[in-house]
Amino acid sequence: MVIKSANFITSNTDPAKCPPPIMPEYAFIGRSNVGKSSLINRLVERKDLAKTSGKPGKTQTINHFLVNEKWYIVDLPGYGYASVSKVKKASFGEMIEKYLLNRENLMCTLVLLDSRLEPQAIDLDFIHWLGHNGLPFVMVFTKADKQGPVAVQKYIQRYEIELLKTWEELPPIYITSAEKGFGRDELLDFIAETNNSFQKPGSKILSKPQ
Ligand code: GDP
């Protein structure tokens, strides 16, 4: 896919205020610092479309970017743990959960995972939460330039082993580097193909009150 345009559309904390669901969209999510903003910027070849961590003003909002006037990238806030009476409970945040569970034009969630780390409990919890709720997702390993391909495969395999403990099938996996551009074409191809199966939500015919 050739990227002709990529523009910031909205930033908000209320999932109900997202743009009308008339175009396919893809949610990008992961722990803070996983490389999400860098990957989004690399995908659309814009330096500063999504704000990277080093910059002030990184907010906890749902950010919509319109690509090629045809589909949306949605930049979601990073998730973490909430401490509930000393027991760690996975919390992806009410706003994120509400968005993911209700967004009718959401085609896929891209779960970003650092390719240098052992499977992290919060990431596994999030993946299980998506599966439990029947939400389609792919796993996107980031920062693959930071180590050789053999080491990257080793970390990916650990995720696969973890997931196969409870799952029969693995989700699609992409290996990326925002720095070097690895995986960019593959991810854009995936999005282009998935866009083809988007169906506009049926418009309701409103009848006049009698
Ligand atoms: P975010 O918090 O998930 O949006 O993460 P950022 O995109 O802001 O990246 C966090 C840090 O990781 C920054 O210092 C980036 O320069 C660095 N980073 C992100 N992607 C890559 C990558 O593909 N390769 C390398 N080497 N560093 C990266």
mmCIF file of N, CA and C and ligand atoms in Angstrom, residues 29-42 50-55 58 75-76 78 112 114 116 141-147 176-182, ligand 1:
data_model
loop_
_atom_site.group_PDB
_atom_site.id
_atom_site.type_symbol
_atom_site.label_atom_id
_atom_site.label_comp_id
_atom_site.label_asym_id
_atom_site.label_seq_id
_atom_site.Cartn_x
_atom_site.Cartn_y
_atom_site.Cartn_z
ATOM 1 N N ILE A 29 -1.922 -0.825 20.436
ATOM 2 C CA ILE A 29 -1.857 -0.765 21.899
ATOM 3 C C ILE A 29 -0.665 -1.570 22.413
ATOM 4 N N GLY A 30 -0.187 -1.217 23.597
ATOM 5 C CA GLY A 30 0.908 -1.953 24.223
ATOM 6 C C GLY A 30 1.328 -1.209 25.481
ATOM 7 N N ARG A 31 2.280 -1.769 26.181
ATOM 8 C CA ARG A 31 2.785 -1.072 27.349
ATOM 9 C C ARG A 31 3.509 0.192 26.909
ATOM 10 N N SER A 32 3.510 1.172 27.778
ATOM 11 C CA SER A 32 4.186 2.422 27.474
ATOM 12 C C SER A 32 5.663 2.138 27.143
ATOM 13 N N ASN A 33 6.187 2.822 26.133
ATOM 14 C CA ASN A 33 7.583 2.661 25.721
ATOM 15 C C ASN A 33 7.852 1.445 24.830
ATOM 16 N N VAL A 34 6.797 0.761 24.415
ATOM 17 C CA VAL A 34 6.982 -0.437 23.577
ATOM 18 C C VAL A 34 7.427 -0.056 22.153
ATOM 19 N N GLY A 35 7.225 1.228 21.822
ATOM 20 C CA GLY A 35 7.605 1.685 20.476
ATOM 21 C C GLY A 35 6.396 1.933 19.581
ATOM 22 N N LYS A 36 5.255 2.178 20.211
ATOM 23 C CA LYS A 36 3.990 2.329 19.469
ATOM 24 C C LYS A 36 3.996 3.578 18.581
ATOM 25 N N SER A 37 4.362 4.710 19.172
ATOM 26 C CA SER A 37 4.341 5.950 18.375
ATOM 27 C C SER A 37 5.345 5.862 17.239
ATOM 28 N N SER A 38 6.510 5.313 17.524
ATOM 29 C CA SER A 38 7.541 5.196 16.485
ATOM 30 C C SER A 38 7.049 4.315 15.342
ATOM 31 N N LEU A 39 6.360 3.226 15.687
ATOM 32 C CA LEU A 39 5.880 2.315 14.641
ATOM 33 C C LEU A 39 4.783 2.980 13.801
ATOM 34 N N ILE A 40 3.873 3.685 14.457
ATOM 35 C CA ILE A 40 2.810 4.387 13.713
ATOM 36 C C ILE A 40 3.448 5.397 12.752
ATOM 37 N N ASN A 41 4.401 6.153 13.260
ATOM 38 C CA ASN A 41 5.056 7.152 12.400
ATOM 39 C C ASN A 41 5.781 6.495 11.231
ATOM 40 N N ARG A 42 6.392 5.370 11.485
ATOM 41 C CA ARG A 42 7.104 4.653 10.422
ATOM 42 C C ARG A 42 6.117 4.110 9.382
ATOM 43 N N ALA A 50 2.332 10.615 15.471
ATOM 44 C CA ALA A 50 2.063 10.176 16.850
ATOM 45 C C ALA A 50 3.219 10.684 17.709
ATOM 46 N N LYS A 51 2.883 11.128 18.913
ATOM 47 C CA LYS A 51 3.928 11.700 19.776
ATOM 48 C C LYS A 51 4.746 10.602 20.442
ATOM 49 N N THR A 52 6.057 10.678 20.307
ATOM 50 C CA THR A 52 6.898 9.666 20.946
ATOM 51 C C THR A 52 7.143 10.043 22.412
ATOM 52 N N SER A 53 7.551 9.033 23.191
ATOM 53 C CA SER A 53 7.631 9.205 24.654
ATOM 54 C C SER A 53 8.524 10.342 25.109
ATOM 55 N N GLY A 54 9.552 10.605 24.363
ATOM 56 C CA GLY A 54 10.492 11.630 24.789
ATOM 57 C C GLY A 54 9.884 13.024 24.821
ATOM 58 N N LYS A 55 8.717 13.147 24.229
ATOM 59 C CA LYS A 55 8.124 14.484 24.108
ATOM 60 C C LYS A 55 7.082 14.746 25.182
ATOM 61 N N LYS A 58 2.352 13.824 26.253
ATOM 62 C CA LYS A 58 1.801 12.518 25.877
ATOM 63 C C LYS A 58 0.565 12.291 26.746
ATOM 64 N N ASP A 75 -4.496 5.285 17.970
ATOM 65 C CA ASP A 75 -3.407 5.227 18.944
ATOM 66 C C ASP A 75 -4.039 5.232 20.335
ATOM 67 N N LEU A 76 -3.965 4.085 21.013
ATOM 68 C CA LEU A 76 -4.570 3.983 22.350
ATOM 69 C C LEU A 76 -3.499 4.179 23.425
ATOM 70 N N GLY A 78 -1.121 3.503 26.645
ATOM 71 C CA GLY A 78 -0.482 2.290 27.160
ATOM 72 C C GLY A 78 -1.261 1.739 28.346
ATOM 73 N N LEU A 112 1.196 -4.596 20.572
ATOM 74 C CA LEU A 112 2.635 -4.398 20.398
ATOM 75 C C LEU A 112 3.405 -4.993 21.577
ATOM 76 N N ASP A 114 7.448 -5.932 23.020
ATOM 77 C CA ASP A 114 8.885 -5.677 22.847
ATOM 78 C C ASP A 114 9.597 -6.990 22.550
ATOM 79 N N ARG A 116 12.479 -7.861 22.796
ATOM 80 C CA ARG A 116 13.634 -8.210 23.638
ATOM 81 C C ARG A 116 13.231 -8.724 25.006
ATOM 82 N N PHE A 141 5.675 -7.621 17.121
ATOM 83 C CA PHE A 141 6.899 -7.491 17.915
ATOM 84 C C PHE A 141 7.687 -6.273 17.419
ATOM 85 N N THR A 142 8.105 -5.444 18.372
ATOM 86 C CA THR A 142 8.760 -4.173 18.025
ATOM 87 C C THR A 142 10.268 -4.232 18.296
ATOM 88 N N LYS A 143 10.969 -3.240 17.779
ATOM 89 C CA LYS A 143 12.399 -3.017 18.044
ATOM 90 C C LYS A 143 13.265 -4.224 17.648
ATOM 91 N N ALA A 144 12.873 -4.889 16.561
ATOM 92 C CA ALA A 144 13.585 -6.105 16.138
ATOM 93 C C ALA A 144 15.016 -5.816 15.688
ATOM 94 N N ASP A 145 15.351 -4.556 15.476
ATOM 95 C CA ASP A 145 16.735 -4.217 15.091
ATOM 96 C C ASP A 145 17.693 -4.289 16.266
ATOM 97 N N LYS A 146 17.139 -4.358 17.477
ATOM 98 C CA LYS A 146 17.998 -4.296 18.666
ATOM 99 C C LYS A 146 18.735 -5.588 18.943
ATOM 100 N N GLN A 147 18.344 -6.644 18.273
ATOM 101 C CA GLN A 147 19.066 -7.911 18.410
ATOM 102 C C GLN A 147 18.903 -8.735 17.138
ATOM 103 N N THR A 176 8.697 -6.296 13.610
ATOM 104 C CA THR A 176 8.901 -4.952 13.059
ATOM 105 C C THR A 176 10.075 -4.215 13.708
ATOM 106 N N SER A 177 10.537 -3.218 12.996
ATOM 107 C CA SER A 177 11.467 -2.237 13.557
ATOM 108 C C SER A 177 11.119 -0.884 12.974
ATOM 109 N N ALA A 178 10.753 0.040 13.856
ATOM 110 C CA ALA A 178 10.454 1.396 13.396
ATOM 111 C C ALA A 178 11.744 2.047 12.908
ATOM 112 N N GLU A 179 12.831 1.644 13.535
ATOM 113 C CA GLU A 179 14.147 2.205 13.211
ATOM 114 C C GLU A 179 14.561 1.831 11.775
ATOM 115 N N LYS A 180 14.450 0.569 11.454
ATOM 116 C CA LYS A 180 14.925 0.074 10.152
ATOM 117 C C LYS A 180 13.816 -0.134 9.117
ATOM 118 N N GLY A 181 12.582 -0.103 9.578
ATOM 119 C CA GLY A 181 11.468 -0.309 8.640
ATOM 120 C C GLY A 181 11.075 -1.761 8.432
ATOM 121 N N PHE A 182 11.686 -2.677 9.198
ATOM 122 C CA PHE A 182 11.291 -4.097 9.041
ATOM 123 C C PHE A 182 9.796 -4.230 9.305
HETATM 124 P P1 GDP B 1 5.585 4.393 22.949
HETATM 125 O O1 GDP B 1 5.597 4.916 24.351
HETATM 126 O O2 GDP B 1 5.125 2.986 22.906
HETATM 127 O O3 GDP B 1 4.828 5.271 21.993
HETATM 128 O O4 GDP B 1 7.115 4.298 22.477
HETATM 129 P P2 GDP B 1 7.987 5.258 21.546
HETATM 130 O O5 GDP B 1 7.631 5.111 20.122
HETATM 131 O O6 GDP B 1 7.920 6.635 22.107
HETATM 132 O O7 GDP B 1 9.441 4.607 21.738
HETATM 133 C C1 GDP B 1 10.030 4.439 23.009
HETATM 134 C C2 GDP B 1 11.527 4.431 22.860
HETATM 135 O O8 GDP B 1 11.943 3.296 22.086
HETATM 136 C C3 GDP B 1 12.090 5.647 22.140
HETATM 137 O O9 GDP B 1 13.301 6.000 22.746
HETATM 138 C C4 GDP B 1 12.298 5.168 20.713
HETATM 139 O O10 GDP B 1 13.338 5.847 20.041
HETATM 140 C C5 GDP B 1 12.689 3.709 20.932
HETATM 141 N N1 GDP B 1 12.252 2.877 19.780
HETATM 142 C C6 GDP B 1 11.011 2.763 19.290
HETATM 143 N N2 GDP B 1 10.971 1.923 18.251
HETATM 144 C C7 GDP B 1 12.228 1.487 18.050
HETATM 145 C C8 GDP B 1 12.842 0.583 17.103
HETATM 146 O O11 GDP B 1 12.222 0.005 16.210
HETATM 147 N N3 GDP B 1 14.172 0.359 17.245
HETATM 148 C C9 GDP B 1 14.919 0.960 18.214
HETATM 149 N N4 GDP B 1 16.210 0.667 18.265
HETATM 150 N N5 GDP B 1 14.390 1.809 19.103
HETATM 151 C C10 GDP B 1 13.062 2.081 19.031
#
